[in-house]
Coordinates of C-alpha atoms in Angstrom, one line a residue:
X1 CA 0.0 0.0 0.0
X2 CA 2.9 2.5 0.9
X3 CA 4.5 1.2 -2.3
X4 CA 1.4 2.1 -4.4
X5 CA 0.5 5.6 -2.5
X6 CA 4.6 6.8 -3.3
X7 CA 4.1 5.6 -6.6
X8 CA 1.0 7.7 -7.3
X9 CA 2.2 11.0 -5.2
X10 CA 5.5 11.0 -7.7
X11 CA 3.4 10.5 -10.6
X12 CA 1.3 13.4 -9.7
X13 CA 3.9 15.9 -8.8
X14 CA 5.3 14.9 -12.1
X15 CA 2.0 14.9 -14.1
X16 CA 1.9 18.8 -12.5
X17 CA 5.4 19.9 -13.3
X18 CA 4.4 18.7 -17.0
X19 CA 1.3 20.8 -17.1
X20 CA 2.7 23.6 -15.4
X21 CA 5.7 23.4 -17.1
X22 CA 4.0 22.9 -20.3
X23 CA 1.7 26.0 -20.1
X24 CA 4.1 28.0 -19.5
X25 CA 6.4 27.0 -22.3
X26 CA 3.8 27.4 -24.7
X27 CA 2.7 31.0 -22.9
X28 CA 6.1 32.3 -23.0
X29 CA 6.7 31.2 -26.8
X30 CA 3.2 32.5 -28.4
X31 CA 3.8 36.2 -26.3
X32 CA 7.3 36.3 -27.3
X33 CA 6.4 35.6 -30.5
X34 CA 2.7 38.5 -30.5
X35 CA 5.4 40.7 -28.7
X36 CA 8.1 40.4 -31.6
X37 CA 5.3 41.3 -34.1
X38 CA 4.0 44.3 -32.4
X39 CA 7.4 45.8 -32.3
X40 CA 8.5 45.3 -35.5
X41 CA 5.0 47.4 -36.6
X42 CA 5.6 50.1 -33.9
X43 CA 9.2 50.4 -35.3
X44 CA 8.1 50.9 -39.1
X45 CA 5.1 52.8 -38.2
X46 CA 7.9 55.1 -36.2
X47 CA 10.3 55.6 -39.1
X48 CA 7.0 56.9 -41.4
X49 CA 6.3 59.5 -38.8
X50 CA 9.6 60.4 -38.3
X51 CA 10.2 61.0 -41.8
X52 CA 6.9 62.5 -42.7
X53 CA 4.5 59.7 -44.5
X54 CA 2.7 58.7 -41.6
X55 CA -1.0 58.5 -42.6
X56 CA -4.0 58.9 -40.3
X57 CA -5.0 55.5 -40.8
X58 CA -2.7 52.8 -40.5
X59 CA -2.7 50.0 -42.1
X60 CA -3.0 46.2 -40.4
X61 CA -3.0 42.9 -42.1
X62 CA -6.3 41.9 -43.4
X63 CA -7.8 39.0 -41.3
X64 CA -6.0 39.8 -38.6
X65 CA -6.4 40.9 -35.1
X66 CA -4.0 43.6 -34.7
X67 CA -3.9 47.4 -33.7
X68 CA -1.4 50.3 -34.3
X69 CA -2.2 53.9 -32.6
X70 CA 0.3 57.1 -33.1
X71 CA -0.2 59.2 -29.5
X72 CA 1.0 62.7 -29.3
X73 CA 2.4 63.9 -26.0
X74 CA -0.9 66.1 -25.3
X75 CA -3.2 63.1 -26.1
X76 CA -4.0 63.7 -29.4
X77 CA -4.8 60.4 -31.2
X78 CA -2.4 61.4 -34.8
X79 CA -3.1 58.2 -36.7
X80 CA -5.0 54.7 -35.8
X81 CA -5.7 51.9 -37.3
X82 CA -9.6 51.3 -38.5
X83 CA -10.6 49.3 -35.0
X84 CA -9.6 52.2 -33.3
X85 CA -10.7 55.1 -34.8
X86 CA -12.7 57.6 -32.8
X87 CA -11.2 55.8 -29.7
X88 CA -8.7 57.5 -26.9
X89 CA -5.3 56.2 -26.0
X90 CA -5.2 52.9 -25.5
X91 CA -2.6 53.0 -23.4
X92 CA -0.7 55.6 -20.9
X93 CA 3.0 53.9 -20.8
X94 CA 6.1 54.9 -22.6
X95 CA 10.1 53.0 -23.3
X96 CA 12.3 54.7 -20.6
X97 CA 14.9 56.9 -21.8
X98 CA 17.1 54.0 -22.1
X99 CA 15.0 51.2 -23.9
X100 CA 13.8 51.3 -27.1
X101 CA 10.5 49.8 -26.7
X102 CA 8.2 48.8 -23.7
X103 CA 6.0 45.9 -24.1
X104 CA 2.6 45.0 -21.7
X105 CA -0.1 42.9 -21.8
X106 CA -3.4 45.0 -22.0
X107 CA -7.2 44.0 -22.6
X108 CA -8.3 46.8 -25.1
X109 CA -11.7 47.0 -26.4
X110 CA -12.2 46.5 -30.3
X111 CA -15.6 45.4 -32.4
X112 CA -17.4 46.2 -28.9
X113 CA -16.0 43.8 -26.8
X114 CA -12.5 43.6 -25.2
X115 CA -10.0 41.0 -26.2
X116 CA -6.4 40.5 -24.8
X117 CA -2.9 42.0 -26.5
X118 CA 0.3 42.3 -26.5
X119 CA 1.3 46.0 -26.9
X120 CA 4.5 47.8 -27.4
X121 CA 5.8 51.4 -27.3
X122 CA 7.8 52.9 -29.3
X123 CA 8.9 56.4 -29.0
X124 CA 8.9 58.6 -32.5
X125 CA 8.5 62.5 -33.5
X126 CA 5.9 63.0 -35.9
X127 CA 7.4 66.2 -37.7
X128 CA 8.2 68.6 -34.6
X129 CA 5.8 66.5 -32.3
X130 CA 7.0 64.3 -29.8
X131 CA 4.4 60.9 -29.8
X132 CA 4.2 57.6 -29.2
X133 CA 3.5 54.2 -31.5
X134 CA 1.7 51.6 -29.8
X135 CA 1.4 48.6 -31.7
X136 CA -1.0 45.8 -30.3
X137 CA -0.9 41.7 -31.5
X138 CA -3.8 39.8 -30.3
X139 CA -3.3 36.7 -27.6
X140 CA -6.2 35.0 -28.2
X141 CA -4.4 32.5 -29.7
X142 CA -2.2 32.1 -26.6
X143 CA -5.1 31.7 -24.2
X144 CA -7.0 29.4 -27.0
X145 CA -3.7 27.5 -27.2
X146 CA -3.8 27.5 -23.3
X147 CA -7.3 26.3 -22.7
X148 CA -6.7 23.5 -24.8
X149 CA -4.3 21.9 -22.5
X150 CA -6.1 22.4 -20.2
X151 CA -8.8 20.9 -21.5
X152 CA -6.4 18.2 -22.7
X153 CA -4.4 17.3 -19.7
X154 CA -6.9 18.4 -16.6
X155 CA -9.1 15.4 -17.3
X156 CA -6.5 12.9 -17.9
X157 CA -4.6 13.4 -15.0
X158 CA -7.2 11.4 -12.6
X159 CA -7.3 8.7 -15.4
X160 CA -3.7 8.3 -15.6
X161 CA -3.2 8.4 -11.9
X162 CA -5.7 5.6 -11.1
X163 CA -4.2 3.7 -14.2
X164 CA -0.6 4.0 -12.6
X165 CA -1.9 3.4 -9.1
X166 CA -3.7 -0.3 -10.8
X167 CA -0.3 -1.6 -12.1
X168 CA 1.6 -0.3 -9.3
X169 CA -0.5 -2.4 -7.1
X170 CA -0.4 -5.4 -9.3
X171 CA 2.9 -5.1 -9.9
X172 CA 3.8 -4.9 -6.3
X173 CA 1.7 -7.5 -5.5
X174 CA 2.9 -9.9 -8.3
X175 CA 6.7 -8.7 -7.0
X176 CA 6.3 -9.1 -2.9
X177 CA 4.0 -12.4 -3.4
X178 CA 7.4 -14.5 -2.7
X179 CA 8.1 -12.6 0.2
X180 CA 4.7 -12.8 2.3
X181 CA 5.3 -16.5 1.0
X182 CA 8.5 -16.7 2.8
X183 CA 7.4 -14.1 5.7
X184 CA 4.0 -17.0 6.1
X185 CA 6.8 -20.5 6.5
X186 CA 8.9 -18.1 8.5
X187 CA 6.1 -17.6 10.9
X188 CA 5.3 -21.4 11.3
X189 CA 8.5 -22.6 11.6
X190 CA 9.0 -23.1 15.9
X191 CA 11.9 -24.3 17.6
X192 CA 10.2 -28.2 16.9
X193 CA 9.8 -28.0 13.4
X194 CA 12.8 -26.3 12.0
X195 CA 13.1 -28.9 9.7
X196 CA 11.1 -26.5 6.9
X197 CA 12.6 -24.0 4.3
X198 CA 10.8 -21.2 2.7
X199 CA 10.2 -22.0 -0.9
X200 CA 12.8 -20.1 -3.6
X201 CA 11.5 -18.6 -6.7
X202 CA 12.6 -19.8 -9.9
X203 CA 13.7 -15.9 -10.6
X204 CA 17.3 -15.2 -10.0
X205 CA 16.2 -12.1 -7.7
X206 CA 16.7 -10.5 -4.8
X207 CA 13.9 -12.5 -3.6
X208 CA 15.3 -16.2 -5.1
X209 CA 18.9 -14.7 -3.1
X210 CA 16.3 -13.2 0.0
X211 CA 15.2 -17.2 0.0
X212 CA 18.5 -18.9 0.0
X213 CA 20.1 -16.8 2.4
X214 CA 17.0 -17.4 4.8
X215 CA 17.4 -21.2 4.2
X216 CA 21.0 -21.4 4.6
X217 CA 20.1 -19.5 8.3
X218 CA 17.3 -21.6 9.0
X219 CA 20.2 -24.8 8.2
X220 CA 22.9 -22.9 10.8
X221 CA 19.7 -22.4 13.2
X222 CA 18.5 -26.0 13.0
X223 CA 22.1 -27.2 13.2
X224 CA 22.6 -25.2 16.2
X225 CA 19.6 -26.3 18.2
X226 CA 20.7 -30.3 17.1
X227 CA 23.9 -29.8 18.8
X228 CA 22.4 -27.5 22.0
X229 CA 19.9 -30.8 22.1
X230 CA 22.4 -33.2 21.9
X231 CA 25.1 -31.2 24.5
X232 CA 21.8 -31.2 26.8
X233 CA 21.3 -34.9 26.5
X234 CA 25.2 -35.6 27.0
X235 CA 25.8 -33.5 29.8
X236 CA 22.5 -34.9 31.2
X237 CA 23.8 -38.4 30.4
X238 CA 27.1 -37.5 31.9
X239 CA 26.2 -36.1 34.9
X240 CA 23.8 -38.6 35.8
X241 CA 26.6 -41.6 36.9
X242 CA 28.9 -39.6 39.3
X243 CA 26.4 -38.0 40.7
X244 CA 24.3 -41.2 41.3
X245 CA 28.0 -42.8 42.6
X246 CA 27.9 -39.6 45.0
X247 CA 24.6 -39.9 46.3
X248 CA 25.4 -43.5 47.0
X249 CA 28.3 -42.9 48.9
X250 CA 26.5 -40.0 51.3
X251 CA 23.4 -42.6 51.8
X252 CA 26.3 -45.5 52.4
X253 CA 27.7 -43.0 54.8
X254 CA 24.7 -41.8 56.2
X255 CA 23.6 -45.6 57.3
X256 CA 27.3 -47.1 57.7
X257 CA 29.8 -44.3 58.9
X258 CA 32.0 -47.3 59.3
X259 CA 31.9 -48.3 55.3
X260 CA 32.7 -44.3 54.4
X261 CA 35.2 -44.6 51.6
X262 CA 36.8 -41.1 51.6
X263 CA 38.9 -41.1 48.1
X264 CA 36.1 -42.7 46.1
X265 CA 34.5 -40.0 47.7
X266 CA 36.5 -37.2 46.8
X267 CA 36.9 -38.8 43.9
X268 CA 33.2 -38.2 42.6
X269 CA 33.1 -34.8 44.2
X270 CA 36.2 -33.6 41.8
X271 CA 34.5 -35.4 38.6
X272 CA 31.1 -33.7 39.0
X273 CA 33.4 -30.3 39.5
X274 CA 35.3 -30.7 37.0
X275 CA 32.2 -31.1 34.8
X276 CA 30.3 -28.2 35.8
X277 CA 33.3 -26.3 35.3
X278 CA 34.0 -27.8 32.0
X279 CA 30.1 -27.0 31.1
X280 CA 30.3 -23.6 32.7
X281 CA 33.3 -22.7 30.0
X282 CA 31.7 -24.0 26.9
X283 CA 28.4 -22.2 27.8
X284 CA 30.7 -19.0 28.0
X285 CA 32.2 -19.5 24.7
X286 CA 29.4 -20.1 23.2
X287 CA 27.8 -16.7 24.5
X288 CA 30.5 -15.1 23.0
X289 CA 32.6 -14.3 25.6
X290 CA 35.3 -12.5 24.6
X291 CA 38.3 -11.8 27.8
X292 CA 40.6 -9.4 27.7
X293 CA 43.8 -10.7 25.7
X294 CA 47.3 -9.8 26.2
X295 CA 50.5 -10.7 24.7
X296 CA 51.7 -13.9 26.0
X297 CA 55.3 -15.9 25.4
X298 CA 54.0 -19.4 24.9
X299 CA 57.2 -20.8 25.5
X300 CA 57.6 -19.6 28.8
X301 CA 53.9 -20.4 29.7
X302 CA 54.4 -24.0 28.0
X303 CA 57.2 -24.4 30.7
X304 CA 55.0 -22.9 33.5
X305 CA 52.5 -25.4 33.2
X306 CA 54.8 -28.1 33.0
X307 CA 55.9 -26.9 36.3
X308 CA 52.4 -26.7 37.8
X309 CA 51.1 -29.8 36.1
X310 CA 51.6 -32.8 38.5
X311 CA 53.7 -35.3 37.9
X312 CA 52.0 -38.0 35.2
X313 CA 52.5 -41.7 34.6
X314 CA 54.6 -40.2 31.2
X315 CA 57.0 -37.7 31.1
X316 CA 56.8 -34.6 28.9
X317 CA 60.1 -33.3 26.5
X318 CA 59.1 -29.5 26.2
X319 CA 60.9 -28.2 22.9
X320 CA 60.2 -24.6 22.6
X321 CA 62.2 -21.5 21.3
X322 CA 63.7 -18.3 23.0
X323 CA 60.5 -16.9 22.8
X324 CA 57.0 -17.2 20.7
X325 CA 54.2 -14.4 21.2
X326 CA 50.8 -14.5 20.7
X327 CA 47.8 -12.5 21.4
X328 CA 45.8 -14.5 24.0
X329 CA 44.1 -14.5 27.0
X330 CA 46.7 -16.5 29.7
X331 CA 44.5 -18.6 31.1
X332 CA 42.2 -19.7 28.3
X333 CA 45.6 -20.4 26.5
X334 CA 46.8 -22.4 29.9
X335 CA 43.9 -24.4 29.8
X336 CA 44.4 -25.6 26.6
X337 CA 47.9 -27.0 26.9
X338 CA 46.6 -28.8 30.2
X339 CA 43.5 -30.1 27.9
X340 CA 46.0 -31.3 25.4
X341 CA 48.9 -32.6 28.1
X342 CA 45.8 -34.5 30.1
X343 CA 44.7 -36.0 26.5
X344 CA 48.1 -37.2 25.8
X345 CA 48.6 -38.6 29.4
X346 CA 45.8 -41.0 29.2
X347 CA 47.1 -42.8 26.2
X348 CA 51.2 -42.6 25.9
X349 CA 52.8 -45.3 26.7
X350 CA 56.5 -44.1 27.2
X351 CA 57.1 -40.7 26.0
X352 CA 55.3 -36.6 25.4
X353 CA 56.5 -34.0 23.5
X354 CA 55.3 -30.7 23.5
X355 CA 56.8 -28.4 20.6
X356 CA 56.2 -24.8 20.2
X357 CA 57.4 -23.8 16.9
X358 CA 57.6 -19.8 15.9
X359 CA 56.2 -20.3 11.4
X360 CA 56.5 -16.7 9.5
X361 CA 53.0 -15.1 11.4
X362 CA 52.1 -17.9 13.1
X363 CA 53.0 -20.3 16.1
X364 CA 52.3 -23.9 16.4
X365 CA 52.4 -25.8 19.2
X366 CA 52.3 -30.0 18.6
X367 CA 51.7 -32.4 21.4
X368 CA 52.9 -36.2 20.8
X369 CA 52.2 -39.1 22.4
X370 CA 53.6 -42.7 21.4
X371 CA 50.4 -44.5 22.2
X372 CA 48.0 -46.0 19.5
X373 CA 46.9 -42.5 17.8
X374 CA 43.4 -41.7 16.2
X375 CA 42.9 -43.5 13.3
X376 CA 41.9 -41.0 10.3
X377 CA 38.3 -41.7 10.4
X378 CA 38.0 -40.1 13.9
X379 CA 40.8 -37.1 13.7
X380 CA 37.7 -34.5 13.5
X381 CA 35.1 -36.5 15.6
X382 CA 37.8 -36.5 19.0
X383 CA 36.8 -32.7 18.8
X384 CA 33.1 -33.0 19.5
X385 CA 31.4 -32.9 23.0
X386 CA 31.3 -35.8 24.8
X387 CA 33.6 -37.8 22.8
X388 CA 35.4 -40.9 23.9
X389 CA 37.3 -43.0 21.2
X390 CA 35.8 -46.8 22.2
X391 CA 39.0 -47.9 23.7
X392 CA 39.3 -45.0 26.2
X393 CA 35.2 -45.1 27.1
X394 CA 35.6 -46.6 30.7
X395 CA 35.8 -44.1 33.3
X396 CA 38.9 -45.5 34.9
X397 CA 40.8 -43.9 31.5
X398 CA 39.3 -40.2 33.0
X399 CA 38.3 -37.3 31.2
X400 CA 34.8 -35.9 30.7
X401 CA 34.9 -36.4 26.5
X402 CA 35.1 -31.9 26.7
X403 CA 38.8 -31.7 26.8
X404 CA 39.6 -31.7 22.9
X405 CA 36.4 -29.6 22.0
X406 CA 37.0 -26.7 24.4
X407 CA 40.6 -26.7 23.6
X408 CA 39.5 -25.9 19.9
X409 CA 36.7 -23.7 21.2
X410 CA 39.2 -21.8 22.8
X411 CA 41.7 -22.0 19.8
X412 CA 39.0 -20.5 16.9
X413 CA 37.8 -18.0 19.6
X414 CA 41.3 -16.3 19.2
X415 CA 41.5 -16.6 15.5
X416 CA 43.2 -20.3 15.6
X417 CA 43.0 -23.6 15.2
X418 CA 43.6 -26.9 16.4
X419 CA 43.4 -30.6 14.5
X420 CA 44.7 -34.0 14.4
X421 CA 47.2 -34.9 12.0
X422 CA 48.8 -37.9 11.2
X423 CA 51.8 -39.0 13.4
X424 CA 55.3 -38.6 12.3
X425 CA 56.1 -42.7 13.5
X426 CA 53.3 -43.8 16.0
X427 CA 50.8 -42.2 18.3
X428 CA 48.4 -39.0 18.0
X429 CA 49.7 -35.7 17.0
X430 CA 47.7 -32.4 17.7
X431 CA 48.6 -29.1 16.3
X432 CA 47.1 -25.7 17.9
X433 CA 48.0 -22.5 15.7
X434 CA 48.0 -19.1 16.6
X435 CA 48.4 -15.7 15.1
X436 CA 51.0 -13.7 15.9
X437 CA 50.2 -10.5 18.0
X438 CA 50.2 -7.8 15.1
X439 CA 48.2 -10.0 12.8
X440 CA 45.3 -11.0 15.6
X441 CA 45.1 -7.6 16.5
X442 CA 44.6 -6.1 12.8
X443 CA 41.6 -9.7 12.2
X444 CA 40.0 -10.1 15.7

């Protein structure tokens, strides 16, 4: 409707300029053209009285709807033509001293009625008497000319208006069908059915790339509800078994103080910690949190954590350089190496090595384990929530399955990444790259 109501009020200020512009054009040109006459009458009728032929009755085309008059200074009417004669002045005005002619529309009366004209003066001497010419061309034709278009255009405009406001609203229609089409499935797509996608025309449009763009949302959407379902249903799953251990052991405790077992205890406690922390983080990233970064030396934090770590089953080889900066935030960054470190720990058999590795912009960090690796079918699943590889599913291996996948939430939050890759010999290899300081700061 807004569509079809601009459409018509620029169609009719246009439709008006035309008209306006049109009479007024065709005004200008028709007077110009009476007033250019008129003058070059006055100016020959001049030149007789200044050189002594002028007659007392002038002369005007036959047929035509003209007038000359020859006014003395006193008033005295010295020539006229036949439509005049017997009449006073018919007019008052006079050239200033520094124009040649004045020109001025009058309405004179002639044949007993008065009609419209263009009339000039000219200023002559008619032997020693000073006068004035005034020669008159008739604008009837002008005001004919003009009523005509009225006539012409006045009645059309409505017509034309209402024919323009008819396609405009057809054509609208026709053009934003698609969309109320798309805006209709939009409306009863819910959270349970986003399975749907709003039909794409077979135009290549705005509206056919309108459509894809919404369907290719609607696919991120419904992906992202899929995995918040099935990270619901894990961490429900996962949550379920030490917390069932740890009510056991308070109701065991609660009926036999005696049959308390304090580590397994403890034990349970840490796990069901360690996943609500573990949860807690991923719901973070997920809501975009962004903390502040500085620039950190991952070599010298690589050796830090070493130092903090405890001491594991396997020990770790840290081969780093003098010094590798990266724009992080230190304890995100911290948390990763542990992530990867406790990955590694759970399935080396005799040795660890953790590499940081300064590459043109970039550092890379590599941690290697001689155990039995990730075969190549399941280098990209390890990195999804709740992930256990079959052999390390049994809860005495440890590990909540969210390790790997915060590790490369945290490492694509800060404009990384981190993947599997096959080992050099034997064993798993994971690679986390960063950007270098300058070049995180000029993409983040």
């Amino acid at each position: 409707m807004k569509t079809t109501v601009g459409a018509l009020v620029i169609v009719a200020v246009a439709l008006l300029a035309a008209y306006a512009g049109l009479l007024a054009v065709t005004r200008h040109g028709l007077v110009a053209s009476a007033e250019r006459t008129a003058r070059i009458r006055a100016e020959a009728v001049g030149r007789s009285a200044a050189d002594g032929t002028l007659v007392q009755r002038l002369a005007i085309p036959e047929g035509e709807d003209s007038l000359l008059q020859v006014v003395a200074d006193d008033g005295r009417i010295l020539a006229a033509s036949h439509n005049l004669t017997g009449q006073a002045p018919v007019a008052s005005f006079a050239p200033s001293p520094d124009s040649a002619a004045a020109a001025r529309g009058l309405r004179v009366r002639t044949d007993g009625r008065d009609h419209p004209y263009r009339v000039v003066a000219v200023r002559t001497t008619a032997g020693d008497t000073p006068a004035t010419v005034y020669a008159g061309t008739s604008l009837e034709t002008a005001e004919y000319a003009e009523q005509l278009i009225r006539d012409a255009m006045l009645p059309s405009i409505p017509a034309l208006l209402a024919l323009v406001g008819a396609v405009t609203w057809a054509a609208t229609g026709r053009a934003l069908r698609p969309v109320e089409a798309i805006r209709v499935q939009v409306a009863e797509i819910t959270e349970h059915d986003l399975g749907r996608r709003v039909p794409v025309p077979a135009s290549r449009d705005e509206i056919a790339r309108l459509s894809t763009t919404m369907n290719d949302t609607l696919d991120r959407l419904e992906q992202s509800m899929e995995r918040q379902r099935r990270f619901v249903a894990d961490a429900s799953h996962e949550l379920r078994n030490p917390i069932a251990a740890l009510r056991a052991h308070v109701e065991m405790s609660l009926a036999h103080p005696e049959l308390l077992d304090g580590p397994d205890l403890l034990d349970d406690v840490v796990r069901v910690q360690q996943l609500a922390d573990d949860l807690l983080l991923l719901a973070r990233i997920d809501a975009g949190d962004h903390p502040d970064r500085t620039t950190v030396d991952l070599s010298a934090l690589a050796a830090e954590v070493l130092r903090e770590r405890p001491e594991g089953r396997v020990p770790v080889v840290l081969e780093a350089p003098g010094t590798a900066a990266v724009s992080a935030n230190r304890g995100q960054l911290a948390r990763v190496l542990n992530n990867l470190l406790d990955n590694a720990q759970r399935h080396a058999e005799s040795r660890i090595t953790l590499a940081v590795t300064v590459i043109g912009d970039h550092t890379t960090v590599e941690v290697r384990d001689d155990g039995s690796g990730i075969a190549a079918a399941d280098r990209e699943r390890v990195f999804t929530r709740f992930t256990r590889l079959d052999e390390s599913r049994s809860r005495d291996a440890g590990g909540t399955g969210l390790g790997l996948a915060i590790a490369r939430d945290i490492a694509t939050a800060h404009g990384g990444t981190l993947t599997a890759h096959p080992a050099r010999s034997r064993g798993a290899r994971l690679v986390l790259t960063l950007p270098s300081p300058a070049w995180s700061a000029h993409t983040h």
